[in-house]
């Protein structure tokens, strides 16, 4: 069975951690990048990474959903103070959905993202970017900050921004939504295999063929794998390349495929 890496999961939002990790290991998921969303979430993520060394790798972030003006400095300081333990900066980004903009307008979101990207550049960490309805602005800011490594996670934007992402040397990642979401499927079909990462964004609830819905877990990386392979018209074994991509992108030299 192919070895896989879940490059984006909110492990801090999952209560049954022991079972979650055991199930992931049984499905040959050899590592999980656990992303943080704010100070509390970053703290939990660091604790989980300490508990599962060499398996859970922590990214420290500040999610656009969680931005609050009085808390920005504290969040930036927490990330910088703990940057030595972080494998990446994320989840960070922009979200131009109306409900998010009502709480944090575009200018505010952009100014926070600029600061976070500057940390990524300063400490040479990859940036894990949420870009819903803000694909071009996200790419522009990542580029302007001269961040060397970035992934546009669960990318479902336009083909023209996708071409520029590829031109600039950046990556996108696939989630289980590749089974059914038209824009995401198109992006995964178009992205060259050497720029693709796989993830679950657990515990996001994805649509299924049945009325039953459930929270995702890193074990569902198998769904991402099968869905992405189907969209690309490849055998799942060909997508082992995405594990090599993740090792290169996050610089995980200890892991062998
Ligand atoms: Zn996420």
PDB file of C-alpha atoms and ligand atoms in Angstrom:
ATOM      1  CA  UNK A   1       0.000   0.000   0.000  1.00  0.00           C
ATOM      2  CA  UNK A   2       1.315   3.437  -0.885  1.00  0.00           C
ATOM      3  CA  UNK A   3       2.688   5.581   1.914  1.00  0.00           C
ATOM      4  CA  UNK A   4       0.941   8.928   2.182  1.00  0.00           C
ATOM      5  CA  UNK A   5       1.301  12.183   4.110  1.00  0.00           C
ATOM      6  CA  UNK A   6      -1.706  14.213   5.249  1.00  0.00           C
ATOM      7  CA  UNK A   7      -0.355  17.709   4.620  1.00  0.00           C
ATOM      8  CA  UNK A   8      -3.212  19.606   6.318  1.00  0.00           C
ATOM      9  CA  UNK A   9      -5.327  18.461   9.253  1.00  0.00           C
ATOM     10  CA  UNK A  10      -6.789  20.320  12.235  1.00  0.00           C
ATOM     11  CA  UNK A  11      -5.827  17.666  14.774  1.00  0.00           C
ATOM     12  CA  UNK A  12      -6.453  20.117  17.616  1.00  0.00           C
ATOM     13  CA  UNK A  13     -10.170  20.067  16.697  1.00  0.00           C
ATOM     14  CA  UNK A  14     -10.386  16.268  16.960  1.00  0.00           C
ATOM     15  CA  UNK A  15     -11.121  14.705  20.331  1.00  0.00           C
ATOM     16  CA  UNK A  16     -10.366  11.031  19.670  1.00  0.00           C
ATOM     17  CA  UNK A  17      -6.690  11.601  18.912  1.00  0.00           C
ATOM     18  CA  UNK A  18      -5.439   8.112  19.840  1.00  0.00           C
ATOM     19  CA  UNK A  19      -7.870   6.340  17.547  1.00  0.00           C
ATOM     20  CA  UNK A  20      -7.383   8.962  14.840  1.00  0.00           C
ATOM     21  CA  UNK A  21      -3.622   8.378  14.783  1.00  0.00           C
ATOM     22  CA  UNK A  22      -3.956   4.584  14.986  1.00  0.00           C
ATOM     23  CA  UNK A  23      -6.434   4.541  12.078  1.00  0.00           C
ATOM     24  CA  UNK A  24      -4.186   6.823  10.025  1.00  0.00           C
ATOM     25  CA  UNK A  25      -1.156   4.616  10.636  1.00  0.00           C
ATOM     26  CA  UNK A  26      -3.158   1.513   9.694  1.00  0.00           C
ATOM     27  CA  UNK A  27      -4.018   3.219   6.397  1.00  0.00           C
ATOM     28  CA  UNK A  28      -0.296   3.858   5.756  1.00  0.00           C
ATOM     29  CA  UNK A  29      -0.446   7.573   6.471  1.00  0.00           C
ATOM     30  CA  UNK A  30       3.186   8.039   7.560  1.00  0.00           C
ATOM     31  CA  UNK A  31       2.946  11.640   8.789  1.00  0.00           C
ATOM     32  CA  UNK A  32       0.425  14.382   9.498  1.00  0.00           C
ATOM     33  CA  UNK A  33       1.021  18.112   9.209  1.00  0.00           C
ATOM     34  CA  UNK A  34      -1.172  19.552  11.984  1.00  0.00           C
ATOM     35  CA  UNK A  35      -2.158  23.147  11.288  1.00  0.00           C
ATOM     36  CA  UNK A  36      -3.056  25.783  13.869  1.00  0.00           C
ATOM     37  CA  UNK A  37      -5.682  28.522  13.654  1.00  0.00           C
ATOM     38  CA  UNK A  38      -5.007  30.848  16.609  1.00  0.00           C
ATOM     39  CA  UNK A  39      -3.032  30.891  19.868  1.00  0.00           C
ATOM     40  CA  UNK A  40      -5.113  28.264  21.641  1.00  0.00           C
ATOM     41  CA  UNK A  41      -5.152  26.007  18.598  1.00  0.00           C
ATOM     42  CA  UNK A  42      -1.406  26.519  18.030  1.00  0.00           C
ATOM     43  CA  UNK A  43      -0.749  25.555  21.647  1.00  0.00           C
ATOM     44  CA  UNK A  44      -2.746  22.343  21.320  1.00  0.00           C
ATOM     45  CA  UNK A  45      -1.027  21.578  18.035  1.00  0.00           C
ATOM     46  CA  UNK A  46       2.424  21.919  19.611  1.00  0.00           C
ATOM     47  CA  UNK A  47       1.362  19.603  22.449  1.00  0.00           C
ATOM     48  CA  UNK A  48       0.129  16.991  19.971  1.00  0.00           C
ATOM     49  CA  UNK A  49       3.393  17.201  18.037  1.00  0.00           C
ATOM     50  CA  UNK A  50       5.321  16.588  21.269  1.00  0.00           C
ATOM     51  CA  UNK A  51       3.142  13.577  22.013  1.00  0.00           C
ATOM     52  CA  UNK A  52       3.644  12.046  18.547  1.00  0.00           C
ATOM     53  CA  UNK A  53       7.203  13.011  17.572  1.00  0.00           C
ATOM     54  CA  UNK A  54       8.212  12.134  14.033  1.00  0.00           C
ATOM     55  CA  UNK A  55       4.573  11.594  13.128  1.00  0.00           C
ATOM     56  CA  UNK A  56       2.688  14.816  13.855  1.00  0.00           C
ATOM     57  CA  UNK A  57       4.504  17.896  12.551  1.00  0.00           C
ATOM     58  CA  UNK A  58       3.146  21.250  13.751  1.00  0.00           C
ATOM     59  CA  UNK A  59       2.374  24.305  11.628  1.00  0.00           C
ATOM     60  CA  UNK A  60       1.542  27.510  13.477  1.00  0.00           C
ATOM     61  CA  UNK A  61      -1.049  29.824  11.994  1.00  0.00           C
ATOM     62  CA  UNK A  62      -3.763  32.402  12.330  1.00  0.00           C
ATOM     63  CA  UNK A  63      -6.825  31.521  10.275  1.00  0.00           C
ATOM     64  CA  UNK A  64      -8.753  34.298   8.498  1.00  0.00           C
ATOM     65  CA  UNK A  65     -11.900  33.061  10.313  1.00  0.00           C
ATOM     66  CA  UNK A  66     -10.300  33.909  13.666  1.00  0.00           C
ATOM     67  CA  UNK A  67      -8.863  37.387  13.067  1.00  0.00           C
ATOM     68  CA  UNK A  68      -9.647  39.961  15.732  1.00  0.00           C
ATOM     69  CA  UNK A  69      -7.884  43.317  15.668  1.00  0.00           C
ATOM     70  CA  UNK A  70      -6.939  43.441  19.372  1.00  0.00           C
ATOM     71  CA  UNK A  71      -5.431  39.936  19.185  1.00  0.00           C
ATOM     72  CA  UNK A  72      -3.260  40.237  16.099  1.00  0.00           C
ATOM     73  CA  UNK A  73      -0.023  41.228  17.861  1.00  0.00           C
ATOM     74  CA  UNK A  74      -0.332  38.447  20.438  1.00  0.00           C
ATOM     75  CA  UNK A  75      -0.926  35.907  17.706  1.00  0.00           C
ATOM     76  CA  UNK A  76       2.065  37.049  15.682  1.00  0.00           C
ATOM     77  CA  UNK A  77       4.248  37.059  18.785  1.00  0.00           C
ATOM     78  CA  UNK A  78       3.168  33.546  19.763  1.00  0.00           C
ATOM     79  CA  UNK A  79       4.043  32.207  16.333  1.00  0.00           C
ATOM     80  CA  UNK A  80       7.422  33.915  16.277  1.00  0.00           C
ATOM     81  CA  UNK A  81       8.253  32.786  19.829  1.00  0.00           C
ATOM     82  CA  UNK A  82       7.556  29.150  18.894  1.00  0.00           C
ATOM     83  CA  UNK A  83       8.806  29.197  15.324  1.00  0.00           C
ATOM     84  CA  UNK A  84      11.680  26.852  16.133  1.00  0.00           C
ATOM     85  CA  UNK A  85       9.247  23.982  16.671  1.00  0.00           C
ATOM     86  CA  UNK A  86       7.131  24.744  13.600  1.00  0.00           C
ATOM     87  CA  UNK A  87       7.576  22.980  10.304  1.00  0.00           C
ATOM     88  CA  UNK A  88       5.467  25.621   8.519  1.00  0.00           C
ATOM     89  CA  UNK A  89       3.308  28.711   8.955  1.00  0.00           C
ATOM     90  CA  UNK A  90      -0.349  27.851   8.560  1.00  0.00           C
ATOM     91  CA  UNK A  91      -3.192  27.925   8.328  1.00  0.00           C
ATOM     92  CA  UNK A  92      -3.093  31.513   7.108  1.00  0.00           C
ATOM     93  CA  UNK A  93      -4.695  33.307   4.189  1.00  0.00           C
ATOM     94  CA  UNK A  94      -7.618  35.339   2.926  1.00  0.00           C
ATOM     95  CA  UNK A  95     -11.300  34.474   2.715  1.00  0.00           C
ATOM     96  CA  UNK A  96     -13.576  36.796   0.764  1.00  0.00           C
ATOM     97  CA  UNK A  97     -16.785  34.970   1.575  1.00  0.00           C
ATOM     98  CA  UNK A  98     -19.320  37.571   2.746  1.00  0.00           C
ATOM     99  CA  UNK A  99     -19.662  36.053   6.211  1.00  0.00           C
ATOM    100  CA  UNK A 100     -15.919  36.250   6.777  1.00  0.00           C
ATOM    101  CA  UNK A 101     -15.565  39.772   5.346  1.00  0.00           C
ATOM    102  CA  UNK A 102     -18.287  40.998   7.685  1.00  0.00           C
ATOM    103  CA  UNK A 103     -16.023  40.144  10.604  1.00  0.00           C
ATOM    104  CA  UNK A 104     -12.672  40.979   9.007  1.00  0.00           C
ATOM    105  CA  UNK A 105     -12.651  43.178   5.911  1.00  0.00           C
ATOM    106  CA  UNK A 106     -10.292  42.687   2.986  1.00  0.00           C
ATOM    107  CA  UNK A 107      -7.777  45.326   4.043  1.00  0.00           C
ATOM    108  CA  UNK A 108      -7.521  43.920   7.546  1.00  0.00           C
ATOM    109  CA  UNK A 109      -7.166  40.345   6.310  1.00  0.00           C
ATOM    110  CA  UNK A 110      -4.469  41.420   3.881  1.00  0.00           C
ATOM    111  CA  UNK A 111      -2.458  43.322   6.464  1.00  0.00           C
ATOM    112  CA  UNK A 112      -2.433  40.322   8.825  1.00  0.00           C
ATOM    113  CA  UNK A 113      -1.507  37.964   6.007  1.00  0.00           C
ATOM    114  CA  UNK A 114       1.375  40.235   4.998  1.00  0.00           C
ATOM    115  CA  UNK A 115       2.792  40.052   8.522  1.00  0.00           C
ATOM    116  CA  UNK A 116       2.415  36.261   8.635  1.00  0.00           C
ATOM    117  CA  UNK A 117       4.043  35.833   5.238  1.00  0.00           C
ATOM    118  CA  UNK A 118       6.922  38.030   6.363  1.00  0.00           C
ATOM    119  CA  UNK A 119       7.487  35.576   9.221  1.00  0.00           C
ATOM    120  CA  UNK A 120       7.471  32.700   6.717  1.00  0.00           C
ATOM    121  CA  UNK A 121      10.111  34.465   4.659  1.00  0.00           C
ATOM    122  CA  UNK A 122      12.206  35.539   7.651  1.00  0.00           C
ATOM    123  CA  UNK A 123      12.385  31.993   9.048  1.00  0.00           C
ATOM    124  CA  UNK A 124      12.328  30.203   5.685  1.00  0.00           C
ATOM    125  CA  UNK A 125       9.144  28.256   6.454  1.00  0.00           C
ATOM    126  CA  UNK A 126       6.581  27.116   3.913  1.00  0.00           C
ATOM    127  CA  UNK A 127       3.235  28.969   3.954  1.00  0.00           C
ATOM    128  CA  UNK A 128      -0.020  26.961   4.058  1.00  0.00           C
ATOM    129  CA  UNK A 129      -2.529  29.272   2.435  1.00  0.00           C
ATOM    130  CA  UNK A 130      -6.325  29.375   2.592  1.00  0.00           C
ATOM    131  CA  UNK A 131      -7.479  31.363  -0.457  1.00  0.00           C
ATOM    132  CA  UNK A 132     -11.268  31.053  -0.807  1.00  0.00           C
ATOM    133  CA  UNK A 133     -12.580  33.604  -3.351  1.00  0.00           C
ATOM    134  CA  UNK A 134      -9.269  35.441  -2.902  1.00  0.00           C
ATOM    135  CA  UNK A 135      -7.004  33.394  -5.137  1.00  0.00           C
ATOM    136  CA  UNK A 136      -5.325  36.221  -7.047  1.00  0.00           C
ATOM    137  CA  UNK A 137      -4.807  38.407  -3.966  1.00  0.00           C
ATOM    138  CA  UNK A 138      -3.318  35.478  -2.043  1.00  0.00           C
ATOM    139  CA  UNK A 139      -0.878  34.689  -4.811  1.00  0.00           C
ATOM    140  CA  UNK A 140       0.074  38.366  -5.167  1.00  0.00           C
ATOM    141  CA  UNK A 141       0.775  38.686  -1.435  1.00  0.00           C
ATOM    142  CA  UNK A 142       2.755  35.431  -1.258  1.00  0.00           C
ATOM    143  CA  UNK A 143       4.847  36.559  -4.189  1.00  0.00           C
ATOM    144  CA  UNK A 144       5.326  40.084  -2.869  1.00  0.00           C
ATOM    145  CA  UNK A 145       6.552  38.669   0.452  1.00  0.00           C
ATOM    146  CA  UNK A 146       9.069  36.546  -1.491  1.00  0.00           C
ATOM    147  CA  UNK A 147       8.017  33.376   0.268  1.00  0.00           C
ATOM    148  CA  UNK A 148       9.968  30.527  -1.305  1.00  0.00           C
ATOM    149  CA  UNK A 149       7.562  27.664  -0.521  1.00  0.00           C
ATOM    150  CA  UNK A 150       3.770  27.949  -0.494  1.00  0.00           C
ATOM    151  CA  UNK A 151       0.815  25.623  -0.949  1.00  0.00           C
ATOM    152  CA  UNK A 152      -2.642  26.884  -1.882  1.00  0.00           C
ATOM    153  CA  UNK A 153      -4.590  24.383   0.124  1.00  0.00           C
ATOM    154  CA  UNK A 154      -7.886  22.895  -1.219  1.00  0.00           C
ATOM    155  CA  UNK A 155      -7.432  25.096  -4.281  1.00  0.00           C
ATOM    156  CA  UNK A 156     -10.665  25.676  -6.206  1.00  0.00           C
ATOM    157  CA  UNK A 157      -9.807  28.911  -8.013  1.00  0.00           C
ATOM    158  CA  UNK A 158      -9.411  29.900 -11.642  1.00  0.00           C
ATOM    159  CA  UNK A 159      -7.159  28.236 -14.180  1.00  0.00           C
ATOM    160  CA  UNK A 160      -5.295  31.473 -14.810  1.00  0.00           C
ATOM    161  CA  UNK A 161      -4.238  31.881 -11.172  1.00  0.00           C
ATOM    162  CA  UNK A 162      -3.373  28.176 -11.130  1.00  0.00           C
ATOM    163  CA  UNK A 163      -1.013  28.652 -14.074  1.00  0.00           C
ATOM    164  CA  UNK A 164       0.703  31.484 -12.208  1.00  0.00           C
ATOM    165  CA  UNK A 165       0.953  29.360  -9.031  1.00  0.00           C
ATOM    166  CA  UNK A 166       2.769  26.736 -11.095  1.00  0.00           C
ATOM    167  CA  UNK A 167       4.975  29.340 -12.822  1.00  0.00           C
ATOM    168  CA  UNK A 168       6.095  30.719  -9.465  1.00  0.00           C
ATOM    169  CA  UNK A 169       7.052  27.255  -8.212  1.00  0.00           C
ATOM    170  CA  UNK A 170       4.205  26.893  -5.710  1.00  0.00           C
ATOM    171  CA  UNK A 171       1.890  23.953  -4.945  1.00  0.00           C
ATOM    172  CA  UNK A 172      -1.785  23.185  -4.433  1.00  0.00           C
ATOM    173  CA  UNK A 173      -3.356  20.433  -2.335  1.00  0.00           C
ATOM    174  CA  UNK A 174      -6.324  18.135  -2.847  1.00  0.00           C
ATOM    175  CA  UNK A 175      -8.962  17.242  -0.246  1.00  0.00           C
ATOM    176  CA  UNK A 176     -11.708  14.587  -0.364  1.00  0.00           C
ATOM    177  CA  UNK A 177     -13.863  17.250  -2.098  1.00  0.00           C
ATOM    178  CA  UNK A 178     -12.025  16.140  -5.251  1.00  0.00           C
ATOM    179  CA  UNK A 179     -14.694  13.418  -5.387  1.00  0.00           C
ATOM    180  CA  UNK A 180     -17.468  15.868  -6.238  1.00  0.00           C
ATOM    181  CA  UNK A 181     -16.556  19.578  -6.299  1.00  0.00           C
ATOM    182  CA  UNK A 182     -16.334  20.787  -9.921  1.00  0.00           C
ATOM    183  CA  UNK A 183     -13.830  23.648  -9.503  1.00  0.00           C
ATOM    184  CA  UNK A 184     -11.591  21.629  -7.219  1.00  0.00           C
ATOM    185  CA  UNK A 185     -11.660  18.694  -9.650  1.00  0.00           C
ATOM    186  CA  UNK A 186     -10.653  20.941 -12.537  1.00  0.00           C
ATOM    187  CA  UNK A 187      -7.720  22.355 -10.555  1.00  0.00           C
ATOM    188  CA  UNK A 188      -6.500  18.886  -9.557  1.00  0.00           C
ATOM    189  CA  UNK A 189      -6.774  17.733 -13.156  1.00  0.00           C
ATOM    190  CA  UNK A 190      -4.750  20.727 -14.361  1.00  0.00           C
ATOM    191  CA  UNK A 191      -1.986  20.792 -11.737  1.00  0.00           C
ATOM    192  CA  UNK A 192       1.229  19.017 -12.746  1.00  0.00           C
ATOM    193  CA  UNK A 193       1.787  15.936 -10.578  1.00  0.00           C
ATOM    194  CA  UNK A 194       5.016  17.354  -9.146  1.00  0.00           C
ATOM    195  CA  UNK A 195       3.105  20.302  -7.618  1.00  0.00           C
ATOM    196  CA  UNK A 196       0.333  18.349  -5.954  1.00  0.00           C
ATOM    197  CA  UNK A 197       0.000  17.538  -2.245  1.00  0.00           C
ATOM    198  CA  UNK A 198      -2.742  15.488  -0.577  1.00  0.00           C
ATOM    199  CA  UNK A 199      -4.645  16.394   2.579  1.00  0.00           C
ATOM    200  CA  UNK A 200      -7.911  15.909   4.423  1.00  0.00           C
ATOM    201  CA  UNK A 201      -8.479  19.267   6.193  1.00  0.00           C
ATOM    202  CA  UNK A 202      -9.936  17.023   8.926  1.00  0.00           C
ATOM    203  CA  UNK A 203     -12.370  17.295  10.672  1.00  0.00           C
ATOM    204  CA  UNK A 204     -14.201  18.944   7.742  1.00  0.00           C
ATOM    205  CA  UNK A 205     -17.440  17.135   6.890  1.00  0.00           C
ATOM    206  CA  UNK A 206     -17.518  16.170   3.198  1.00  0.00           C
ATOM    207  CA  UNK A 207     -20.452  15.101   1.108  1.00  0.00           C
ATOM    208  CA  UNK A 208     -20.886  11.416   0.572  1.00  0.00           C
ATOM    209  CA  UNK A 209     -22.965   9.338  -1.780  1.00  0.00           C
ATOM    210  CA  UNK A 210     -25.314   8.524   1.084  1.00  0.00           C
ATOM    211  CA  UNK A 211     -27.345  10.918   3.218  1.00  0.00           C
ATOM    212  CA  UNK A 212     -25.029  10.066   6.079  1.00  0.00           C
ATOM    213  CA  UNK A 213     -22.342  12.625   6.783  1.00  0.00           C
ATOM    214  CA  UNK A 214     -19.455  12.368   9.174  1.00  0.00           C
ATOM    215  CA  UNK A 215     -16.403  14.275  10.270  1.00  0.00           C
ATOM    216  CA  UNK A 216     -13.300  13.476   8.252  1.00  0.00           C
ATOM    217  CA  UNK A 217     -10.088  12.118   9.751  1.00  0.00           C
ATOM    218  CA  UNK A 218      -6.564  11.704   8.288  1.00  0.00           C
ATOM    219  CA  UNK A 219      -7.502   8.097   7.418  1.00  0.00           C
ATOM    220  CA  UNK A 220      -9.719   9.631   4.722  1.00  0.00           C
ATOM    221  CA  UNK A 221      -6.579  10.619   2.850  1.00  0.00           C
ATOM    222  CA  UNK A 222      -7.361   7.386   0.977  1.00  0.00           C
ATOM    223  CA  UNK A 223     -10.429   9.162  -0.443  1.00  0.00           C
ATOM    224  CA  UNK A 224      -8.306  12.112  -1.537  1.00  0.00           C
ATOM    225  CA  UNK A 225      -5.847   9.705  -3.158  1.00  0.00           C
ATOM    226  CA  UNK A 226      -8.508   7.764  -5.060  1.00  0.00           C
ATOM    227  CA  UNK A 227     -10.384  10.906  -6.084  1.00  0.00           C
ATOM    228  CA  UNK A 228      -7.286  12.718  -7.319  1.00  0.00           C
ATOM    229  CA  UNK A 229      -6.072   9.645  -9.218  1.00  0.00           C
ATOM    230  CA  UNK A 230      -9.471   9.278 -10.904  1.00  0.00           C
ATOM    231  CA  UNK A 231      -9.565  12.945 -11.948  1.00  0.00           C
ATOM    232  CA  UNK A 232      -6.052  12.702 -13.376  1.00  0.00           C
ATOM    233  CA  UNK A 233      -6.753   9.366 -15.087  1.00  0.00           C
ATOM    234  CA  UNK A 234      -3.843   7.718 -13.243  1.00  0.00           C
ATOM    235  CA  UNK A 235      -3.394   4.643 -11.087  1.00  0.00           C
ATOM    236  CA  UNK A 236      -3.328   5.493  -7.387  1.00  0.00           C
ATOM    237  CA  UNK A 237       0.258   4.173  -7.287  1.00  0.00           C
ATOM    238  CA  UNK A 238       1.333   7.039  -9.561  1.00  0.00           C
ATOM    239  CA  UNK A 239       0.281   9.467  -6.852  1.00  0.00           C
ATOM    240  CA  UNK A 240       3.035   8.202  -4.541  1.00  0.00           C
ATOM    241  CA  UNK A 241       4.823  11.124  -6.175  1.00  0.00           C
ATOM    242  CA  UNK A 242       2.740  13.401  -3.941  1.00  0.00           C
ATOM    243  CA  UNK A 243       4.410  11.871  -0.870  1.00  0.00           C
ATOM    244  CA  UNK A 244       7.814  12.711  -2.337  1.00  0.00           C
ATOM    245  CA  UNK A 245       6.486  16.215  -3.039  1.00  0.00           C
ATOM    246  CA  UNK A 246       5.466  16.599   0.617  1.00  0.00           C
ATOM    247  CA  UNK A 247       8.858  15.393   1.886  1.00  0.00           C
ATOM    248  CA  UNK A 248      10.578  17.916  -0.392  1.00  0.00           C
ATOM    249  CA  UNK A 249       8.137  20.750   0.342  1.00  0.00           C
ATOM    250  CA  UNK A 250       8.266  20.389   4.152  1.00  0.00           C
ATOM    251  CA  UNK A 251      11.892  19.136   4.208  1.00  0.00           C
ATOM    252  CA  UNK A 252      11.096  15.921   6.038  1.00  0.00           C
ATOM    253  CA  UNK A 253      14.377  14.099   5.383  1.00  0.00           C
ATOM    254  CA  UNK A 254      13.831  11.418   8.031  1.00  0.00           C
ATOM    255  CA  UNK A 255      10.840   9.965   6.246  1.00  0.00           C
ATOM    256  CA  UNK A 256      11.420   7.373   3.556  1.00  0.00           C
ATOM    257  CA  UNK A 257       8.808   6.634   0.936  1.00  0.00           C
TER     258      UNK A 257
HETATM  259 ZN1  LIG B   1      -7.816  23.975   7.132  1.00  0.00          ZN
END
